[in-house]
Short mmCIF file of C-alpha atoms in Angstrom, two decimals:
data_model
loop_
_atom_site.label_atom_id
_atom_site.label_comp_id
_atom_site.label_asym_id
_atom_site.label_seq_id
_atom_site.Cartn_x
_atom_site.Cartn_y
_atom_site.Cartn_z
CA MET A 1 0.07 -0.25 -0.08
CA LYS A 2 1.44 3.35 -0.98
CA TYR A 3 1.35 6.03 1.61
CA TYR A 4 0.77 9.80 0.55
CA PHE A 5 0.05 13.07 2.09
CA PRO A 6 -2.87 14.84 0.83
CA VAL A 7 -2.25 18.38 -0.69
CA PRO A 8 -3.74 20.17 2.11
CA THR A 9 -1.53 18.55 4.79
CA THR A 10 1.81 18.77 2.72
CA PHE A 11 1.13 22.23 2.27
CA ILE A 12 0.63 23.05 6.22
CA LEU A 13 3.52 21.12 6.86
CA ALA A 14 5.48 23.17 4.09
CA ALA A 15 4.01 26.43 5.86
CA ILE A 16 4.85 25.42 9.33
CA LEU A 17 8.56 24.37 8.21
CA PHE A 18 8.57 27.80 6.26
CA LEU A 19 7.79 29.85 9.50
CA CYS A 20 10.06 28.39 11.85
CA SER A 21 12.85 28.68 9.26
CA CYS A 22 12.00 32.79 9.11
CA LYS A 23 11.49 32.70 13.25
CA GLY A 24 15.03 32.07 14.28
CA GLU A 25 15.71 35.16 16.70
CA ARG A 26 18.52 36.95 15.78
CA LYS A 27 21.36 37.29 18.55
CA LEU A 28 24.35 39.83 18.87
CA PRO A 29 27.97 38.09 18.76
CA ILE A 30 29.77 38.17 22.01
CA TYR A 31 33.47 40.04 21.31
CA GLY A 32 36.77 40.06 23.16
CA LEU A 33 38.87 37.37 24.35
CA ARG A 34 37.47 34.16 26.04
CA ASP A 35 38.74 31.91 28.48
CA THR A 36 37.86 28.90 30.00
CA LYS A 37 36.60 27.68 33.62
CA THR A 38 36.02 24.54 35.09
CA VAL A 39 33.15 24.24 37.55
CA LYS A 40 31.63 21.65 39.59
CA ASN A 41 27.98 20.77 39.33
CA SER A 42 25.75 19.74 42.28
CA ASP A 43 25.98 16.09 41.20
CA GLY A 44 29.93 15.93 41.42
CA THR A 45 30.69 16.11 38.08
CA THR A 46 32.76 18.84 36.78
CA SER A 47 32.23 20.68 33.24
CA VAL A 48 33.88 23.61 31.12
CA ASP A 49 32.38 27.08 31.39
CA THR A 50 32.95 30.02 28.98
CA VAL A 51 34.32 33.22 30.83
CA TYR A 52 33.85 36.15 28.44
CA GLN A 53 35.73 39.47 28.22
CA THR A 54 33.82 42.18 30.33
CA ILE A 55 34.45 45.92 31.16
CA PRO A 56 36.37 46.03 34.38
CA ALA A 57 36.05 48.10 37.44
CA PHE A 58 36.34 51.97 36.65
CA LYS A 59 35.74 54.92 38.61
CA LEU A 60 35.87 58.12 36.63
CA LEU A 61 34.61 61.68 37.39
CA ASN A 62 31.62 62.58 35.18
CA GLN A 63 30.31 66.29 34.14
CA ASP A 64 28.85 67.00 37.29
CA SER A 65 32.23 66.45 39.20
CA THR A 66 30.82 63.24 40.69
CA TYR A 67 32.64 59.78 40.59
CA ILE A 68 30.84 57.15 38.46
CA THR A 69 31.59 53.53 38.35
CA ASN A 70 30.46 50.34 36.79
CA ASP A 71 27.20 50.81 39.37
CA ASN A 72 25.82 53.58 37.25
CA PHE A 73 25.65 51.07 34.45
CA LYS A 74 24.27 48.37 36.49
CA GLY A 75 21.64 46.17 34.75
CA LYS A 76 21.80 48.78 31.54
CA VAL A 77 22.69 48.38 27.98
CA TYR A 78 25.00 51.38 27.11
CA ILE A 79 27.07 52.82 24.17
CA ALA A 80 30.63 54.11 24.84
CA ASP A 81 32.84 56.15 22.73
CA PHE A 82 35.71 58.27 23.14
CA PHE A 83 36.40 61.80 21.89
CA PHE A 84 37.43 65.38 23.22
CA THR A 85 35.41 68.50 23.09
CA SER A 86 37.72 70.43 21.03
CA CYS A 87 38.12 67.68 18.14
CA THR A 88 36.50 68.97 14.99
CA SER A 89 37.37 66.02 12.68
CA ILE A 90 35.25 62.79 13.37
CA CYS A 91 33.88 63.85 16.95
CA PRO A 92 31.14 65.97 15.66
CA ILE A 93 29.89 63.21 13.29
CA MET A 94 30.05 60.91 16.06
CA HIS A 95 28.02 62.84 18.56
CA ARG A 96 25.58 63.80 15.89
CA ASN A 97 24.71 60.05 15.41
CA MET A 98 24.94 59.44 18.74
CA LYS A 99 22.51 62.46 19.79
CA LYS A 100 19.94 61.00 17.14
CA ILE A 101 20.27 57.58 18.72
CA PHE A 102 19.78 59.16 22.19
CA GLU A 103 16.53 61.10 21.06
CA ASP A 104 15.10 57.81 19.19
CA PHE A 105 15.84 55.99 22.57
CA LYS A 106 15.00 58.74 25.08
CA ASP A 107 12.06 57.16 26.83
CA ASN A 108 14.03 53.97 27.37
CA PRO A 109 15.28 53.72 30.65
CA ASP A 110 17.42 50.75 29.83
CA LEU A 111 19.83 52.33 27.34
CA MET A 112 22.48 54.60 28.48
CA PHE A 113 25.47 56.61 26.78
CA LEU A 114 29.32 57.02 28.16
CA SER A 115 31.54 59.14 26.32
CA HIS A 116 35.12 59.28 27.60
CA THR A 117 37.16 62.00 27.05
CA ILE A 118 40.78 61.44 25.74
CA ASP A 119 42.08 65.03 26.28
CA PHE A 120 42.94 64.51 29.80
CA LYS A 121 44.68 68.43 29.90
CA TYR A 122 41.99 70.35 28.73
CA ASP A 123 38.37 68.38 29.09
CA THR A 124 37.86 69.03 33.06
CA PRO A 125 34.41 68.14 34.14
CA ALA A 126 33.49 71.48 34.02
CA VAL A 127 34.39 71.86 30.04
CA LEU A 128 32.67 68.40 29.54
CA LYS A 129 29.44 69.92 31.45
CA LYS A 130 29.51 72.86 29.09
CA TYR A 131 29.68 70.53 25.86
CA ALA A 132 27.05 68.36 27.13
CA GLN A 133 24.64 71.37 27.82
CA LYS A 134 25.45 72.90 24.35
CA LEU A 135 25.23 69.17 22.73
CA GLY A 136 21.43 69.09 24.55
CA VAL A 137 21.97 65.73 26.26
CA ASP A 138 22.93 67.04 29.84
CA GLY A 139 21.33 64.55 32.02
CA PRO A 140 21.95 61.10 33.75
CA LYS A 141 21.16 59.23 30.74
CA TRP A 142 24.39 60.53 29.05
CA GLN A 143 27.35 60.39 31.06
CA PHE A 144 30.38 62.20 29.95
CA ALA A 145 33.58 60.75 31.70
CA TYR A 146 37.11 62.16 32.66
CA GLY A 147 40.03 60.41 34.31
CA ALA A 148 43.78 60.25 34.17
CA LYS A 149 45.53 59.55 30.78
CA ASP A 150 46.33 56.20 31.97
CA THR A 151 43.33 55.09 33.27
CA VAL A 152 41.07 56.44 30.42
CA TYR A 153 43.66 55.23 27.50
CA THR A 154 43.93 51.83 29.37
CA LEU A 155 40.13 51.41 29.40
CA ALA A 156 39.67 52.07 25.92
CA THR A 157 42.51 50.23 24.31
CA LYS A 158 42.49 46.97 26.49
CA SER A 159 38.83 46.73 27.62
CA TYR A 160 36.62 48.74 24.94
CA LEU A 161 39.14 47.85 22.19
CA VAL A 162 39.20 51.33 20.61
CA SER A 163 42.37 52.42 19.56
CA VAL A 164 43.58 55.86 21.13
CA GLU A 165 46.56 58.06 21.22
CA GLN A 166 48.44 61.21 22.02
CA ASP A 167 50.32 62.42 18.77
CA ASN A 168 51.77 65.56 18.99
CA ASN A 169 52.40 65.48 15.02
CA ASP A 170 48.63 65.94 14.75
CA LYS A 171 47.49 69.33 14.68
CA GLN A 172 44.68 68.56 17.29
CA GLY A 173 47.24 66.46 19.37
CA TYR A 174 45.00 62.83 19.38
CA VAL A 175 44.41 60.43 17.09
CA HIS A 176 41.50 58.16 17.96
CA GLN A 177 39.03 55.51 16.68
CA GLY A 178 35.18 56.48 16.20
CA TYR A 179 33.66 53.38 17.36
CA LEU A 180 30.49 53.18 19.20
CA VAL A 181 30.48 50.41 21.39
CA LEU A 182 27.77 48.19 22.46
CA ILE A 183 28.08 46.94 26.21
CA ASP A 184 25.14 44.47 27.40
CA LYS A 185 24.00 44.11 30.95
CA HIS A 186 26.74 41.60 31.94
CA LYS A 187 29.69 44.22 30.76
CA ARG A 188 30.34 42.37 27.51
CA ILE A 189 30.91 43.81 23.93
CA ARG A 190 28.10 42.89 21.95
CA GLY A 191 29.30 45.40 18.90
CA ALA A 192 31.64 47.98 17.56
CA TYR A 193 30.29 50.48 15.21
CA ASP A 194 31.77 53.06 13.25
CA GLY A 195 30.29 56.40 14.59
CA THR A 196 31.08 58.10 11.43
CA ASN A 197 29.33 55.81 9.05
CA PRO A 198 25.81 56.17 8.44
CA GLU A 199 25.20 52.53 7.28
CA GLN A 200 26.68 51.06 10.67
CA VAL A 201 25.02 53.81 12.75
CA ALA A 202 21.92 52.54 11.25
CA GLN A 203 22.77 48.81 12.01
CA LEU A 204 23.33 50.16 15.75
CA GLU A 205 19.66 51.33 16.05
CA LYS A 206 18.40 48.13 14.72
CA ASP A 207 20.87 46.10 16.88
CA ILE A 208 19.86 48.00 20.32
CA PRO A 209 15.99 46.60 20.12
CA VAL A 210 17.43 42.94 19.86
CA LEU A 211 19.77 43.37 22.59
CA LEU A 212 17.52 44.98 24.85
CA ALA A 213 14.83 41.92 24.19
CA GLU A 214 17.57 39.78 24.93
CA GLU A 215 18.64 41.34 28.20
CA LYS A 216 14.50 41.08 29.44
CA ASN A 217 14.63 37.23 29.38
CA MET B 1 21.97 73.95 -26.11
CA PHE B 2 20.82 74.79 -22.50
CA TYR B 3 24.41 76.47 -21.75
CA SER B 4 23.70 79.08 -24.57
CA CYS B 5 20.98 80.18 -22.57
CA GLN B 6 23.18 80.94 -19.54
CA THR B 7 25.53 83.83 -19.26
CA ALA B 8 29.47 83.29 -18.92
CA GLU B 9 29.18 84.64 -15.34
CA SER B 10 26.33 82.05 -14.22
CA VAL B 11 28.22 79.07 -15.65
CA GLN B 12 31.35 80.16 -13.74
CA ARG B 13 29.11 80.57 -10.67
CA ASP B 14 27.48 77.21 -11.07
CA ALA B 15 31.41 75.67 -11.45
CA TYR B 16 32.41 77.53 -8.27
CA TYR B 17 29.47 76.06 -6.53
CA VAL B 18 29.98 72.62 -7.40
CA ASN B 19 33.49 72.74 -6.35
CA GLY B 20 32.57 74.65 -3.11
CA ARG B 21 30.25 71.78 -2.32
CA ASP B 22 33.11 69.57 -2.30
CA LEU B 23 35.35 71.67 -0.21
CA TYR B 24 32.31 72.18 2.28
CA ILE B 25 32.10 68.38 2.76
CA LYS B 26 35.85 67.92 3.17
CA HIS B 27 36.34 70.81 5.98
CA CYS B 28 33.02 72.21 7.04
CA GLN B 29 30.16 69.47 7.12
CA ASN B 30 31.81 67.49 10.21
CA CYS B 31 30.64 70.27 12.37
CA HIS B 32 28.17 72.36 10.28
CA GLY B 33 25.95 69.29 8.85
CA GLU B 34 25.00 68.40 5.55
CA LYS B 35 21.97 70.77 5.49
CA GLY B 36 23.98 73.30 7.12
CA GLU B 37 22.27 72.65 10.34
CA GLY B 38 24.90 73.18 12.92
CA LEU B 39 25.17 70.89 16.08
CA GLY B 40 23.03 71.70 18.78
CA GLU B 41 24.50 74.98 20.69
CA LEU B 42 28.08 73.80 19.66
CA THR B 43 28.22 74.70 16.05
CA PRO B 44 26.09 77.17 14.60
CA PRO B 45 23.64 77.10 11.42
CA LEU B 46 24.57 78.36 8.50
CA THR B 47 21.04 78.94 7.70
CA ASP B 48 20.60 82.58 8.68
CA SER B 49 20.10 84.47 5.53
CA VAL B 50 20.35 88.01 7.32
CA PHE B 51 23.77 86.99 8.83
CA MET B 52 25.25 85.58 5.80
CA LYS B 53 24.25 88.78 3.86
CA ASN B 54 25.33 91.35 6.48
CA ASN B 55 28.68 89.34 6.81
CA LYS B 56 29.42 88.60 3.72
CA THR B 57 32.61 90.44 3.29
CA ARG B 58 33.72 89.09 6.57
CA LEU B 59 32.90 85.23 5.72
CA ALA B 60 36.53 84.88 3.90
CA CYS B 61 38.10 86.06 7.25
CA ILE B 62 36.54 83.93 9.11
CA ILE B 63 37.42 80.89 7.01
CA LYS B 64 40.67 81.75 7.06
CA ASN B 65 41.50 82.83 10.60
CA GLY B 66 38.67 80.86 12.58
CA LEU B 67 36.72 82.57 14.76
CA SER B 68 36.40 82.61 18.81
CA GLY B 69 34.16 84.99 20.40
CA PRO B 70 30.40 84.99 20.43
CA VAL B 71 28.00 85.12 17.07
CA THR B 72 24.54 85.58 16.83
CA ILE B 73 22.83 83.27 14.56
CA HIS B 74 18.82 83.21 14.32
CA GLY B 75 18.80 85.27 17.46
CA LYS B 76 20.71 82.64 19.36
CA VAL B 77 24.41 83.54 20.79
CA TYR B 78 27.21 80.66 19.96
CA GLU B 79 30.48 80.90 21.90
CA GLY B 80 32.43 78.36 20.45
CA LYS B 81 35.62 78.35 18.74
CA MET B 82 36.03 77.76 15.02
CA PRO B 83 39.39 76.68 13.94
CA ASP B 84 41.11 78.45 11.13
CA PHE B 85 41.25 76.97 7.59
CA ASN B 86 44.42 78.00 5.93
CA MET B 87 43.08 77.90 2.19
CA ALA B 88 43.74 79.29 -1.04
CA SER B 89 41.80 82.50 -2.17
CA ILE B 90 40.16 80.31 -4.85
CA ASP B 91 39.13 77.86 -2.71
CA ILE B 92 37.75 80.39 -0.22
CA ALA B 93 35.79 81.89 -3.32
CA GLN B 94 34.32 78.66 -4.34
CA LEU B 95 33.53 77.44 -0.57
CA THR B 96 31.74 81.07 0.01
CA VAL B 97 29.52 80.60 -2.94
CA TYR B 98 28.48 77.13 -1.91
CA ILE B 99 27.39 78.60 1.47
CA THR B 100 25.98 81.63 0.33
CA ASN B 101 23.99 80.26 -2.54
CA GLY B 102 23.24 77.06 -0.84
CA PHE B 103 21.10 76.70 2.45
CA GLY B 104 18.44 78.82 1.12
CA HIS B 105 20.65 81.70 0.26
CA LYS B 106 20.95 83.37 -2.84
CA GLN B 107 23.95 85.90 -2.93
CA GLY B 108 25.35 84.93 -6.43
CA MET B 109 28.90 85.19 -7.51
CA TYR B 110 31.87 85.58 -5.26
CA SER B 111 35.55 85.83 -7.19
CA SER B 112 38.76 85.28 -5.71
CA GLU B 113 39.83 88.94 -6.58
CA GLN B 114 36.86 90.02 -3.98
CA VAL B 115 38.61 87.25 -1.50
CA ALA B 116 41.95 88.70 -1.55
CA LYS B 117 40.27 92.46 -1.33
CA ASP B 118 38.34 91.13 1.66
CA LEU B 119 41.08 89.31 3.41
CA LYS B 120 42.64 92.69 3.88
CA GLN B 121 40.19 94.23 5.98
CA CYS B 122 40.37 91.06 8.63
CA ARG B 123 39.99 92.20 12.15
#
């Protein structure tokens, strides 16, 4: 005897398969170095866990001259970048784009912004305050951070993986990359987007809701 | 065919405008924006026609030497500092034609001879 699916059943099966294949939720990759650690399970066996690279504890002054630490970003997704206020090359473009995202997610308390200055000579908290006010984003949602050269430069190159350096041959004195780095609730890097590239900034705008949704689970 | 309807001056002005646009994208757009909209209160917009008209002879000096000290644009005071752009007179002329004919302005031609003359009057 020959067994066959009637046409409607075949159609429904195909439809289910089709729907399943489209449903696969997009997940952002986890960047940075990885390590492993052996953990003991409750039943006495051991297994291996992945240890992801995370942003280490920091303590920096913000635009209000108060200290900010990781705790200010606890349970938040945030976008970090490195800039300086007197920069006229890529920084205005980065912050023009960041400001747009800031406006778009204004009412979402789960997203924050953290801009570090790399001009440790001139960009004191008072200068950062004025800059934030003039950019029109002064408030707790967007933090502007000031710290010693070593602290900030190490944080940039080792933790956020953004290249920054002082360059006396450059007219403005500093050279840096314009990445907007997306950090998740667990302090892991989930994306880096060129803040001067409209396509990558658009991608960042699309990725933020994906990450926020993931963090809700 | 279309060119025959244009005067020699308007052809030259259009050429200045197009070159000026390239210079604008390269040197000015970062801060002043694609549409001359400025950036918050950090960078003033270039859309104030009254300012552009009243300061036409000053624009060359501002581009060449930068600007520090307050300027009032659209009735709002901007205090930031604009860096200097050491450009040739021809570039300043082309750039000025772009920014004084784009962004809703219509000030017409501005020659490099005029740039040289205006630069002598810089304060």
